[in-house]
mmCIF file with all atom_site columns, C-alpha atoms and ligand atoms in Angstrom:
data_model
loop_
_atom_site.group_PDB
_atom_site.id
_atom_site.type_symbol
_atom_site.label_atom_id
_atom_site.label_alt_id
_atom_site.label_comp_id
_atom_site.label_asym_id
_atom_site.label_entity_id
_atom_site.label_seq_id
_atom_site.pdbx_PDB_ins_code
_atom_site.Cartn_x
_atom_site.Cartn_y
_atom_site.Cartn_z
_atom_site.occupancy
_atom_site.B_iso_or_equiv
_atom_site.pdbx_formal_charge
_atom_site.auth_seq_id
_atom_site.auth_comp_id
_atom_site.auth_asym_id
_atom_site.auth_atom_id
_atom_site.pdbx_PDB_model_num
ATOM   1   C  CA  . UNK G 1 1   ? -4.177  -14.063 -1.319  1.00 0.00 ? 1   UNK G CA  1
ATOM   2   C  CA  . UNK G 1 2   ? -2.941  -15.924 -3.639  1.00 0.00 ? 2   UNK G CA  1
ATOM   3   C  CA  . UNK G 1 3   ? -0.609  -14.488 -6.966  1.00 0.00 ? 3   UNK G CA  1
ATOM   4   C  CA  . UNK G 1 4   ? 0.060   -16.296 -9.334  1.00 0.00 ? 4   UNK G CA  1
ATOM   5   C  CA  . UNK G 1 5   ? 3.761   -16.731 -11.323 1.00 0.00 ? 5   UNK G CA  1
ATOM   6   C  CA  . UNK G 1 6   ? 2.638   -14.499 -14.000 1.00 0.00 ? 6   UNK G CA  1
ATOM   7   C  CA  . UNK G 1 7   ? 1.056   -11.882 -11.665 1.00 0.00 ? 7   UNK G CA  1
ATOM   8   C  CA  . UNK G 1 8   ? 4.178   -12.156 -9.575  1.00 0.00 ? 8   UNK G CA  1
ATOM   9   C  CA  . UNK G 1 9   ? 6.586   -10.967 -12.523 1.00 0.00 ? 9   UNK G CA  1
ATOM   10  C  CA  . UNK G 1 10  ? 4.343   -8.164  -13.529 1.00 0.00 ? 10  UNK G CA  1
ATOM   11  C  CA  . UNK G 1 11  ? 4.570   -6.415  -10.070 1.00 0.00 ? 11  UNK G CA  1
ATOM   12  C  CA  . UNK G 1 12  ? 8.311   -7.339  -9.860  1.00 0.00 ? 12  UNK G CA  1
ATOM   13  C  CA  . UNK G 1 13  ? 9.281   -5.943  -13.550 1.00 0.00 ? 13  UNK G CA  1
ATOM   14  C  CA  . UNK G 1 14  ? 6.715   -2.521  -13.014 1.00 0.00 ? 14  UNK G CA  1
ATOM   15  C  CA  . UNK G 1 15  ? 7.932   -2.473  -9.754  1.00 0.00 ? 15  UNK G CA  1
ATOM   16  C  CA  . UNK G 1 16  ? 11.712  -2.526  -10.596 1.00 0.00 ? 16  UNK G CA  1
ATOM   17  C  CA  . UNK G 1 17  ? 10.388  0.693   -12.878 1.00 0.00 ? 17  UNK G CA  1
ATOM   18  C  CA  . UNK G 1 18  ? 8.742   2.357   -11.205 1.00 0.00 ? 18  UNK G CA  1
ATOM   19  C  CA  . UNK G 1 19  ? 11.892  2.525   -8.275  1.00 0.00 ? 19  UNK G CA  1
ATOM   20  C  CA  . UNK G 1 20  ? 13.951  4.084   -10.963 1.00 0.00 ? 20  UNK G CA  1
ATOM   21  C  CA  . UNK G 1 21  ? 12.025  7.289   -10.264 1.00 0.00 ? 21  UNK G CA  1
ATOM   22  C  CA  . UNK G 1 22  ? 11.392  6.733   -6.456  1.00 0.00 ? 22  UNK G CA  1
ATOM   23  C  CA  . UNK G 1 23  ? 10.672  10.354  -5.231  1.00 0.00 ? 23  UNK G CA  1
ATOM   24  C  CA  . UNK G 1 24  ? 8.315   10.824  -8.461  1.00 0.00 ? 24  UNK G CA  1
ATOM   25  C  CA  . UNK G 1 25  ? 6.915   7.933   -7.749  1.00 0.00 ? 25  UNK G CA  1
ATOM   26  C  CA  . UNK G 1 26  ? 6.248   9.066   -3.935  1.00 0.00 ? 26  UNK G CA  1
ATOM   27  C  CA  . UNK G 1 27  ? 5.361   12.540  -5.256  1.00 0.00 ? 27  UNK G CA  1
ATOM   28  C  CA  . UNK G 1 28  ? 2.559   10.889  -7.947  1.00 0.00 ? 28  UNK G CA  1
ATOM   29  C  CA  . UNK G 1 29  ? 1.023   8.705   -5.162  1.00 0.00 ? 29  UNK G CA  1
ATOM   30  C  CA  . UNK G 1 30  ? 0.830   11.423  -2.203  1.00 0.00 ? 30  UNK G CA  1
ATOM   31  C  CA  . UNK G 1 31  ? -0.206  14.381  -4.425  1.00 0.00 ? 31  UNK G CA  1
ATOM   32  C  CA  . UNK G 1 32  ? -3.158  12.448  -5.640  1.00 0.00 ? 32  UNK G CA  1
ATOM   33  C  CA  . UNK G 1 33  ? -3.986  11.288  -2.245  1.00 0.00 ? 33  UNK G CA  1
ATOM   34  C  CA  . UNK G 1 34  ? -4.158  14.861  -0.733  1.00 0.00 ? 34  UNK G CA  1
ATOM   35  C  CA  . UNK G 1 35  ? -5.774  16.133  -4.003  1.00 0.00 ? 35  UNK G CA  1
ATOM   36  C  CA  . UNK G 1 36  ? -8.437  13.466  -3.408  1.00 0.00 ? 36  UNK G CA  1
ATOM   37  C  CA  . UNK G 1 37  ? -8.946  13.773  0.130   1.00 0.00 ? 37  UNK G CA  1
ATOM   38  C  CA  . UNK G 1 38  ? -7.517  16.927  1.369   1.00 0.00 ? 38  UNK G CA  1
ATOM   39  C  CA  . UNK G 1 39  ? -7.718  16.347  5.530   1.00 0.00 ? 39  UNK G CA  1
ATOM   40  C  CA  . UNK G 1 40  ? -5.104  13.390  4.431   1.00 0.00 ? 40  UNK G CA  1
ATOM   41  C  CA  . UNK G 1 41  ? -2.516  16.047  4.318   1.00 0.00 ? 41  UNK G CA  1
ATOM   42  C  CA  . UNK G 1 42  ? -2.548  17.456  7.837   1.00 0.00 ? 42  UNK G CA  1
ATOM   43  C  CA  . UNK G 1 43  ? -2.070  13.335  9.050   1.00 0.00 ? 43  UNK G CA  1
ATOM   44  C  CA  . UNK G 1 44  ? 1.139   13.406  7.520   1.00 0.00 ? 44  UNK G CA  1
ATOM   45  C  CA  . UNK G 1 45  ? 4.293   15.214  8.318   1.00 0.00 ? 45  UNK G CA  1
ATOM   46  C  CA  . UNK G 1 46  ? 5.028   18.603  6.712   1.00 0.00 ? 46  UNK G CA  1
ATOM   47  C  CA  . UNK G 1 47  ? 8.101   17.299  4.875   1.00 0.00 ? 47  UNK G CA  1
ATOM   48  C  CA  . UNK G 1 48  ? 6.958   14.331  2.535   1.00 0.00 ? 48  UNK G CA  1
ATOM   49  C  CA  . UNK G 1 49  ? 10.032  13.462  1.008   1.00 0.00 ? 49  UNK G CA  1
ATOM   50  C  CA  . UNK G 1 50  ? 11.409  11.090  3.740   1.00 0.00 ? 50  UNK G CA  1
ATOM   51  C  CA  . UNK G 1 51  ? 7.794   9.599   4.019   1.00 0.00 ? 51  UNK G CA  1
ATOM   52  C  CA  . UNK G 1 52  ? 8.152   8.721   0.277   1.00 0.00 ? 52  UNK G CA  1
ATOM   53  C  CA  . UNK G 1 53  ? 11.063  7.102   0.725   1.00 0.00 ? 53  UNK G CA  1
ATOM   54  C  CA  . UNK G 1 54  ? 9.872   4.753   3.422   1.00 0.00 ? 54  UNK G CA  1
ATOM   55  C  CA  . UNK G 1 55  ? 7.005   4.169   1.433   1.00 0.00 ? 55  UNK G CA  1
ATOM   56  C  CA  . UNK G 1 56  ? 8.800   3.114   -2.020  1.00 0.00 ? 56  UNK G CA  1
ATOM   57  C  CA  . UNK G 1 57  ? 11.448  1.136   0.054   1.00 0.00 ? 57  UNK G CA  1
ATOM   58  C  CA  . UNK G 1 58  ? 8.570   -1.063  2.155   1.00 0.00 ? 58  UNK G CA  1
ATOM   59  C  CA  . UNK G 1 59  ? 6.519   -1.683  -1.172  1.00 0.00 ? 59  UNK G CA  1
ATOM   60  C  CA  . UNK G 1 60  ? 10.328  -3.071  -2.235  1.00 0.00 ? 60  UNK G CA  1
ATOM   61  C  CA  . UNK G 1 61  ? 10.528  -5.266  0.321   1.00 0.00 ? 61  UNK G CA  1
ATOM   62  C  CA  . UNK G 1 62  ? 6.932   -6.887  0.036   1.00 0.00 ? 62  UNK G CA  1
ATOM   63  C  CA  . UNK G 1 63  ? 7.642   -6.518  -3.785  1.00 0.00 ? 63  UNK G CA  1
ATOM   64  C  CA  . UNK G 1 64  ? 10.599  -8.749  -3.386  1.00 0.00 ? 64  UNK G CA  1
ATOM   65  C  CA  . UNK G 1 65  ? 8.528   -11.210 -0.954  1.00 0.00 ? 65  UNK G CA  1
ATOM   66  C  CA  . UNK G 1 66  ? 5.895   -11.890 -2.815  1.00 0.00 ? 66  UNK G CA  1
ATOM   67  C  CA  . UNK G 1 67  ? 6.335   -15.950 -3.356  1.00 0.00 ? 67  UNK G CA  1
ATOM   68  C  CA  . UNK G 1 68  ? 6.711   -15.681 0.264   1.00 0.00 ? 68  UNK G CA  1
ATOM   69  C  CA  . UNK G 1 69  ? 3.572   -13.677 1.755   1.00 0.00 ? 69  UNK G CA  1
ATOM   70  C  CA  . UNK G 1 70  ? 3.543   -15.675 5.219   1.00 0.00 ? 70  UNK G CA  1
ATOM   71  C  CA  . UNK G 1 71  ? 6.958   -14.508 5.646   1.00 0.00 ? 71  UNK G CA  1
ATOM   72  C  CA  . UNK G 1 72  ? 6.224   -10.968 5.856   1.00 0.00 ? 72  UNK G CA  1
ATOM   73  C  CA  . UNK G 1 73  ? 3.180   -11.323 8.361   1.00 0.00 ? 73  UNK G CA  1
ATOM   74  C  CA  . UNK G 1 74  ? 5.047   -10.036 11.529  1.00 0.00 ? 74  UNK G CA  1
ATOM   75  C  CA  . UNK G 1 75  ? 6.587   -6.954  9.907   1.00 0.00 ? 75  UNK G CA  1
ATOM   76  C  CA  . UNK G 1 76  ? 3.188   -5.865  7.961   1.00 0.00 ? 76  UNK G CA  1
ATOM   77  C  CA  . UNK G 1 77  ? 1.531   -6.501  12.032  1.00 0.00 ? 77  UNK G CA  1
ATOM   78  C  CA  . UNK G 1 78  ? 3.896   -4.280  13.053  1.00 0.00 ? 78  UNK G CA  1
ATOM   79  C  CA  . UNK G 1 79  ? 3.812   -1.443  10.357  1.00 0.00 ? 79  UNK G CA  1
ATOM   80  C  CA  . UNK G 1 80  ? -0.091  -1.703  10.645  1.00 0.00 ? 80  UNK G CA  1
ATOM   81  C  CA  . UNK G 1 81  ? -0.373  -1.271  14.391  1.00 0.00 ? 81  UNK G CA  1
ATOM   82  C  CA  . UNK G 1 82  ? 2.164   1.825   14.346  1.00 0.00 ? 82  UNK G CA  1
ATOM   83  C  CA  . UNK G 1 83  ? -0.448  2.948   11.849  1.00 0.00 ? 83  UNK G CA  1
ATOM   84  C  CA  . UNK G 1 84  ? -3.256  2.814   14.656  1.00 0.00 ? 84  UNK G CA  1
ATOM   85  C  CA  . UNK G 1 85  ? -1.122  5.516   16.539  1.00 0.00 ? 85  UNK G CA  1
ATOM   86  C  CA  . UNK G 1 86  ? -0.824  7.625   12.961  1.00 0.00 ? 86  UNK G CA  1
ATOM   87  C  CA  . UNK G 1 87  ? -4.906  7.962   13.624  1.00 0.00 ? 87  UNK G CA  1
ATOM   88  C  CA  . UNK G 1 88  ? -5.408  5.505   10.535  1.00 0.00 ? 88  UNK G CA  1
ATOM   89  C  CA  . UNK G 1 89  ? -8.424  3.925   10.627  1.00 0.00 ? 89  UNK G CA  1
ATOM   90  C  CA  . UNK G 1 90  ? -10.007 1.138   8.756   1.00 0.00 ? 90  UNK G CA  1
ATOM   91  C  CA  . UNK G 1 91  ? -12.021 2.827   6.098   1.00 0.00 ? 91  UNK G CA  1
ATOM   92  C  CA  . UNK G 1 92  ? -8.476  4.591   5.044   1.00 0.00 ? 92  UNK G CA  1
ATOM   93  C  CA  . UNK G 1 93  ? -7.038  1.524   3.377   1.00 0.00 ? 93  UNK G CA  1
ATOM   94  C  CA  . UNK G 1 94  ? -9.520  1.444   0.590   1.00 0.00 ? 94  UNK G CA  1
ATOM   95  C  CA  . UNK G 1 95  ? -8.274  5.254   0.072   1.00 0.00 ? 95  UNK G CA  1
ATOM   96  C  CA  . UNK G 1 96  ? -5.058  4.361   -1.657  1.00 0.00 ? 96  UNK G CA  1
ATOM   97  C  CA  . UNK G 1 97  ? -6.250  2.220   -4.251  1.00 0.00 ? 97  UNK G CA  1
ATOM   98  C  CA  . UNK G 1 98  ? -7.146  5.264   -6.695  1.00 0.00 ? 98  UNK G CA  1
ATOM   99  C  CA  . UNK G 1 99  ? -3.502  7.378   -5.912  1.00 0.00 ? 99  UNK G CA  1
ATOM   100 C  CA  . UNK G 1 100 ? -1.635  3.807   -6.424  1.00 0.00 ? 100 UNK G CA  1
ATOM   101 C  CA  . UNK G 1 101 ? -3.492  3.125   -10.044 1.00 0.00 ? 101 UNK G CA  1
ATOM   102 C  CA  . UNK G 1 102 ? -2.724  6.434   -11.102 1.00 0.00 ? 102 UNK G CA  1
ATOM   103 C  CA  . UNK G 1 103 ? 1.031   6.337   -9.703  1.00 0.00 ? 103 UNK G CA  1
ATOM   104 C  CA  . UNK G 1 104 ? 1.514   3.365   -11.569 1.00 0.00 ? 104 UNK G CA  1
ATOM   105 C  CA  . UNK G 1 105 ? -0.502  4.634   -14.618 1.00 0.00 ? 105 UNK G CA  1
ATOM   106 C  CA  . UNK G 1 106 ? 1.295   7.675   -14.780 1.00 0.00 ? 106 UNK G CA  1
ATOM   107 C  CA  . UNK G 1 107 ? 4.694   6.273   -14.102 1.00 0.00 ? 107 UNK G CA  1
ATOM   108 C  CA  . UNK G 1 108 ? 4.578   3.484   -16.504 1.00 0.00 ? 108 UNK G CA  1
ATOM   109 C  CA  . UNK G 1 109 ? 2.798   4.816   -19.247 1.00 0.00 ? 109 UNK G CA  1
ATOM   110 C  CA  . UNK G 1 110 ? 1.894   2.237   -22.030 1.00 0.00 ? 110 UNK G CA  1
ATOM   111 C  CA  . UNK G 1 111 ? 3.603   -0.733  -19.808 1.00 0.00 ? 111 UNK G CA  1
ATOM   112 C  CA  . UNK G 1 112 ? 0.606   -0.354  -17.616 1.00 0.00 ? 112 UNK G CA  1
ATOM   113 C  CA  . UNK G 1 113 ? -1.514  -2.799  -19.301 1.00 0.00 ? 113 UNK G CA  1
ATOM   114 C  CA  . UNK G 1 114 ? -4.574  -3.594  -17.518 1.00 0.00 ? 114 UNK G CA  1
ATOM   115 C  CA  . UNK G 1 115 ? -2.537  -7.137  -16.541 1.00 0.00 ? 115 UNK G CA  1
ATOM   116 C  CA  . UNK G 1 116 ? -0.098  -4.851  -14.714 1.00 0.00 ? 116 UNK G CA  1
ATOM   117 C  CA  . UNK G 1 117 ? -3.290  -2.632  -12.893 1.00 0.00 ? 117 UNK G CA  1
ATOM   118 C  CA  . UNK G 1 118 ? -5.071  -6.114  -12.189 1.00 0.00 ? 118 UNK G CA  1
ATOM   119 C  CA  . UNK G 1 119 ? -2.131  -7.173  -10.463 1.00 0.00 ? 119 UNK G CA  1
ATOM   120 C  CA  . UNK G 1 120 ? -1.495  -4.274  -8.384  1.00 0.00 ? 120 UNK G CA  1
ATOM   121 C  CA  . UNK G 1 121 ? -5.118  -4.240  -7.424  1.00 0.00 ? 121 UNK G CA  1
ATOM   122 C  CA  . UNK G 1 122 ? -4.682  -8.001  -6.273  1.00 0.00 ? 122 UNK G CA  1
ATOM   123 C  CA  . UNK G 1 123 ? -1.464  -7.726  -4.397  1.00 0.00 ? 123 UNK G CA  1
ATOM   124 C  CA  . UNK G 1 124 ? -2.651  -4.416  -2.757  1.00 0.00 ? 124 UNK G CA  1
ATOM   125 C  CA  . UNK G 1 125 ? -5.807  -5.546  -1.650  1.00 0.00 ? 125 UNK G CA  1
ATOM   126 C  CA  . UNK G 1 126 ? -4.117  -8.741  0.242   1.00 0.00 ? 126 UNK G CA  1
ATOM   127 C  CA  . UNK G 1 127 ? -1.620  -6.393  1.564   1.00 0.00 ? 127 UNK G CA  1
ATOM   128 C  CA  . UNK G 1 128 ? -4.142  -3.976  2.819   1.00 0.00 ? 128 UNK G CA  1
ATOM   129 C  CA  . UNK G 1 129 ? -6.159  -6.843  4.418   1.00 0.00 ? 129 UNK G CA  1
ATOM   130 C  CA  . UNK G 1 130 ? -3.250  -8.752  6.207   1.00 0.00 ? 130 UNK G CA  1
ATOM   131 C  CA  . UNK G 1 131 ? -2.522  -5.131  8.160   1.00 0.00 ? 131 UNK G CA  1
ATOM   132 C  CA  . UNK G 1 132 ? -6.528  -4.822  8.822   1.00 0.00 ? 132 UNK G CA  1
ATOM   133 C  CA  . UNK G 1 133 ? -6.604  -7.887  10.156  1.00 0.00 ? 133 UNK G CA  1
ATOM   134 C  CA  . UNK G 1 134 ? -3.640  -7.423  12.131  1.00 0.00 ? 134 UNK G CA  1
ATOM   135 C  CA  . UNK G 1 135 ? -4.129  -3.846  14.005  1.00 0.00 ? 135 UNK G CA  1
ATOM   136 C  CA  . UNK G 1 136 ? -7.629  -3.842  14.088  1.00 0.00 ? 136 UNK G CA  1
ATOM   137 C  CA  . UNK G 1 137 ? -8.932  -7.826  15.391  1.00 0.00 ? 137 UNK G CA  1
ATOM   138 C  CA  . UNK G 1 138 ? -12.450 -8.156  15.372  1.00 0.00 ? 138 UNK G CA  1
ATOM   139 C  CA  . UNK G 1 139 ? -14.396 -7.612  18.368  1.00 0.00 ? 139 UNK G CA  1
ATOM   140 C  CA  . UNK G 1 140 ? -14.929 -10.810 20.601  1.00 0.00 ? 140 UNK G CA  1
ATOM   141 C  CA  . UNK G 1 141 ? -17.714 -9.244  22.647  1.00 0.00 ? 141 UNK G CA  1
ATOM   142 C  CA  . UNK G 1 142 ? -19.691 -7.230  19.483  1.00 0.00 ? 142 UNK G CA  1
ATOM   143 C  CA  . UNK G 1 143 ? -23.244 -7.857  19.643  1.00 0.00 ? 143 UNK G CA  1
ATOM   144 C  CA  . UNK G 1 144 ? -22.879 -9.097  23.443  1.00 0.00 ? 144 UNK G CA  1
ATOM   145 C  CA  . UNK G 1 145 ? -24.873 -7.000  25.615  1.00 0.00 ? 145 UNK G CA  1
ATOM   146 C  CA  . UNK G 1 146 ? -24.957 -7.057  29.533  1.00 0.00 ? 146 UNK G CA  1
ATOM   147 C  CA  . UNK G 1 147 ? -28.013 -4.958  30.166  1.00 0.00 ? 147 UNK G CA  1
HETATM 148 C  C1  . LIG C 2 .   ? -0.420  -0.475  2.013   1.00 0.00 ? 201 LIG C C1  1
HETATM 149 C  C2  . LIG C 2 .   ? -0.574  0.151   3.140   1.00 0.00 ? 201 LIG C C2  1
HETATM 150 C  C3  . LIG C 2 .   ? 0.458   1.087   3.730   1.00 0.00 ? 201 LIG C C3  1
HETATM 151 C  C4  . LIG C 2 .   ? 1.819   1.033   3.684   1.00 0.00 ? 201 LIG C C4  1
HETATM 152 C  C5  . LIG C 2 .   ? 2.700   -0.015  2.996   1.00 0.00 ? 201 LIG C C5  1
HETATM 153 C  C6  . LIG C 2 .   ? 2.313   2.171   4.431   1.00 0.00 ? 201 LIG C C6  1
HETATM 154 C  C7  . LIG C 2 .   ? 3.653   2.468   4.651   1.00 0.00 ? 201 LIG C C7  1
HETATM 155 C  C8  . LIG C 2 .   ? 4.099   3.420   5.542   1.00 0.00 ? 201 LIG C C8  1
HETATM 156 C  C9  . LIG C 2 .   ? 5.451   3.552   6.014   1.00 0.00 ? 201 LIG C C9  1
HETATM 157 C  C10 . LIG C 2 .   ? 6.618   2.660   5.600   1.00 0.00 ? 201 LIG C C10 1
HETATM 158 C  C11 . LIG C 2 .   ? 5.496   4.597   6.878   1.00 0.00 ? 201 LIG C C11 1
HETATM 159 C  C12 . LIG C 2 .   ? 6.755   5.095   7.649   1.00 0.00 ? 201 LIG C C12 1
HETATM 160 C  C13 . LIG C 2 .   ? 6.592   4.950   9.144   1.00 0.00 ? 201 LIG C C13 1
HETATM 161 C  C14 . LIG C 2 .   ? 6.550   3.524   9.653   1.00 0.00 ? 201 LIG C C14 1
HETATM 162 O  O1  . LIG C 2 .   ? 7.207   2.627   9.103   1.00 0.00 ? 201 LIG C O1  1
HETATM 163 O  O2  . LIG C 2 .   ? 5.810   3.312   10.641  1.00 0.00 ? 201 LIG C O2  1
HETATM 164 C  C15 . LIG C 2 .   ? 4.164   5.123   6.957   1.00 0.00 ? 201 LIG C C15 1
HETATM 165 C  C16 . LIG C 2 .   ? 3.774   6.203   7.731   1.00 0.00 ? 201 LIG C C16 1
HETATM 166 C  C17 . LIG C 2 .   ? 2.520   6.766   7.707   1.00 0.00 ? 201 LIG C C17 1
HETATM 167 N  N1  . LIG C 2 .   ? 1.429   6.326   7.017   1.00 0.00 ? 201 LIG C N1  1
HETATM 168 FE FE1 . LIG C 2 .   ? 1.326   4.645   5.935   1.00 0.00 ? 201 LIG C FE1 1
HETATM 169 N  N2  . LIG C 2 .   ? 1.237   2.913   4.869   1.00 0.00 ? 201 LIG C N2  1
HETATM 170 C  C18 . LIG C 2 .   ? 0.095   2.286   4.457   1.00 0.00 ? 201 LIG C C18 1
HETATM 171 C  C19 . LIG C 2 .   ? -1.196  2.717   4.687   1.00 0.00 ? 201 LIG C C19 1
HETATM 172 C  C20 . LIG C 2 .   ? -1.544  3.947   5.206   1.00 0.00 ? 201 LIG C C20 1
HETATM 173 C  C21 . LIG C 2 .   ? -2.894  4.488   5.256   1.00 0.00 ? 201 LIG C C21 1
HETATM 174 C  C22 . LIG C 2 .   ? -4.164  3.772   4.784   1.00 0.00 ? 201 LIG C C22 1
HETATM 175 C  C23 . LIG C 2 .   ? -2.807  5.718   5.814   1.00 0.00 ? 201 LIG C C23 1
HETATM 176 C  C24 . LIG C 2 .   ? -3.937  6.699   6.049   1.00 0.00 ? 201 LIG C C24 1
HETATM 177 C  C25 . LIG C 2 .   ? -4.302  7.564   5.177   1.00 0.00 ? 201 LIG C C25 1
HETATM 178 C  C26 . LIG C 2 .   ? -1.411  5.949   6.141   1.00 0.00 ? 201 LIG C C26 1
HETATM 179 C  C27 . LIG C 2 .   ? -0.907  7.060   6.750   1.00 0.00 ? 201 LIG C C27 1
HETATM 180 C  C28 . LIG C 2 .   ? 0.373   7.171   7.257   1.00 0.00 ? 201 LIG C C28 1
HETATM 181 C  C29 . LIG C 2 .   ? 0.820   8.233   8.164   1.00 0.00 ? 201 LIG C C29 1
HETATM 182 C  C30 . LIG C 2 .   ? -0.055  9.398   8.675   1.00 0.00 ? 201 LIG C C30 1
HETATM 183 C  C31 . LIG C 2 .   ? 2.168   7.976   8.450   1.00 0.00 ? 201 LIG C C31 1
HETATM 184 C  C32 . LIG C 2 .   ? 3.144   8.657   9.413   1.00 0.00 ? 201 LIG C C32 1
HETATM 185 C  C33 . LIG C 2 .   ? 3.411   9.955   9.425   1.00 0.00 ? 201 LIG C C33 1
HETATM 186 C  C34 . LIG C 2 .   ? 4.339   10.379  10.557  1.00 0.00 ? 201 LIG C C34 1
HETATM 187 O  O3  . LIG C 2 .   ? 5.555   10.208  10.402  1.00 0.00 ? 201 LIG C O3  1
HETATM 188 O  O4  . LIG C 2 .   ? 3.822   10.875  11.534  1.00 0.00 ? 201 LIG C O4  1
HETATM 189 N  N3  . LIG C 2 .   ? -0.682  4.867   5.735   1.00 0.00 ? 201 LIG C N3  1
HETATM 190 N  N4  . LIG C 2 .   ? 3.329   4.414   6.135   1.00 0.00 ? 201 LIG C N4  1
#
């Protein structure tokens, strides 16, 4: 994935808002999530408020790597393979597309111009695919049959 400059200063300046408010912001994103898919809940643990911390501060530190993606490929492997022992499968990355639009819809109000949405989209759906690819390589053998 490539973003470009422009794209780059949009996540960084809705980003850097969004952080002012970093437990509403983890509160916006996780309520939507369970209200859209209630079994997420019981994956999580029962207090959410260190969870949305860890959350905001990781999206901060790919936030601030962004002209840098490469550079982040070991610790996104290892966050995504820790997510393999959370039960997180696949299929559950295309979940948090909806709960991050509304997050940022909800947090930033008027500054989230569809420029701003386009570029979360973007950077989310490289991030999401870099941890994919990482925890979950294809099968070498798939379609190979002995019998
Ligand atoms: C953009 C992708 C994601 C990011 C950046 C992210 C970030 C994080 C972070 C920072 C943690 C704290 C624990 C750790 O560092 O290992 C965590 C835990 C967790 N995440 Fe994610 N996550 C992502 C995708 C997902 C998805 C798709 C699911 C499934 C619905 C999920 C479910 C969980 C669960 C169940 C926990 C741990 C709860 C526990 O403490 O037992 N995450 N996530």
């Amino acid at each position: 994935m490539q973003l470009t400059n422009d794209e780059i200063d949009l996540l960084r300046t809705s980003f850097r808002q969004v952080a002012t408010t970093p437990g509403t912001a983890a509160s916006l994103f996780y309520d939507r999530l369970f209200a859209n898919i209630p079994a997420a809940r019981a994956m999580f643990p029962s207090d959410m408020d260190a969870q949305g911390s860890k959350l905001i501060s990781t999206l901060g530190v790919v936030v601030s790597q962004l002209h840098a993606l490469d550079r982040m490929q070991p610790m996104l492997a290892a966050l995504a393979k820790r997510h393999v022992g959370y039960g997180v499968v696949p299929d559950h990355y295309a979940l948090l597309f909806e709960p991050l639009d509304w997050m940022l819809r909800q947090s930033l109000g008027d500054r989230c111009t569809p420029e701003v949405a386009a570029a979360w989209t973007k950077a989310f759906t490289g991030l999401t695919a870099a941890m994919i690819a990482a925890a979950y390589p294809p099968d070498r053998h798939a379609g190979v049959s002995i019998n």
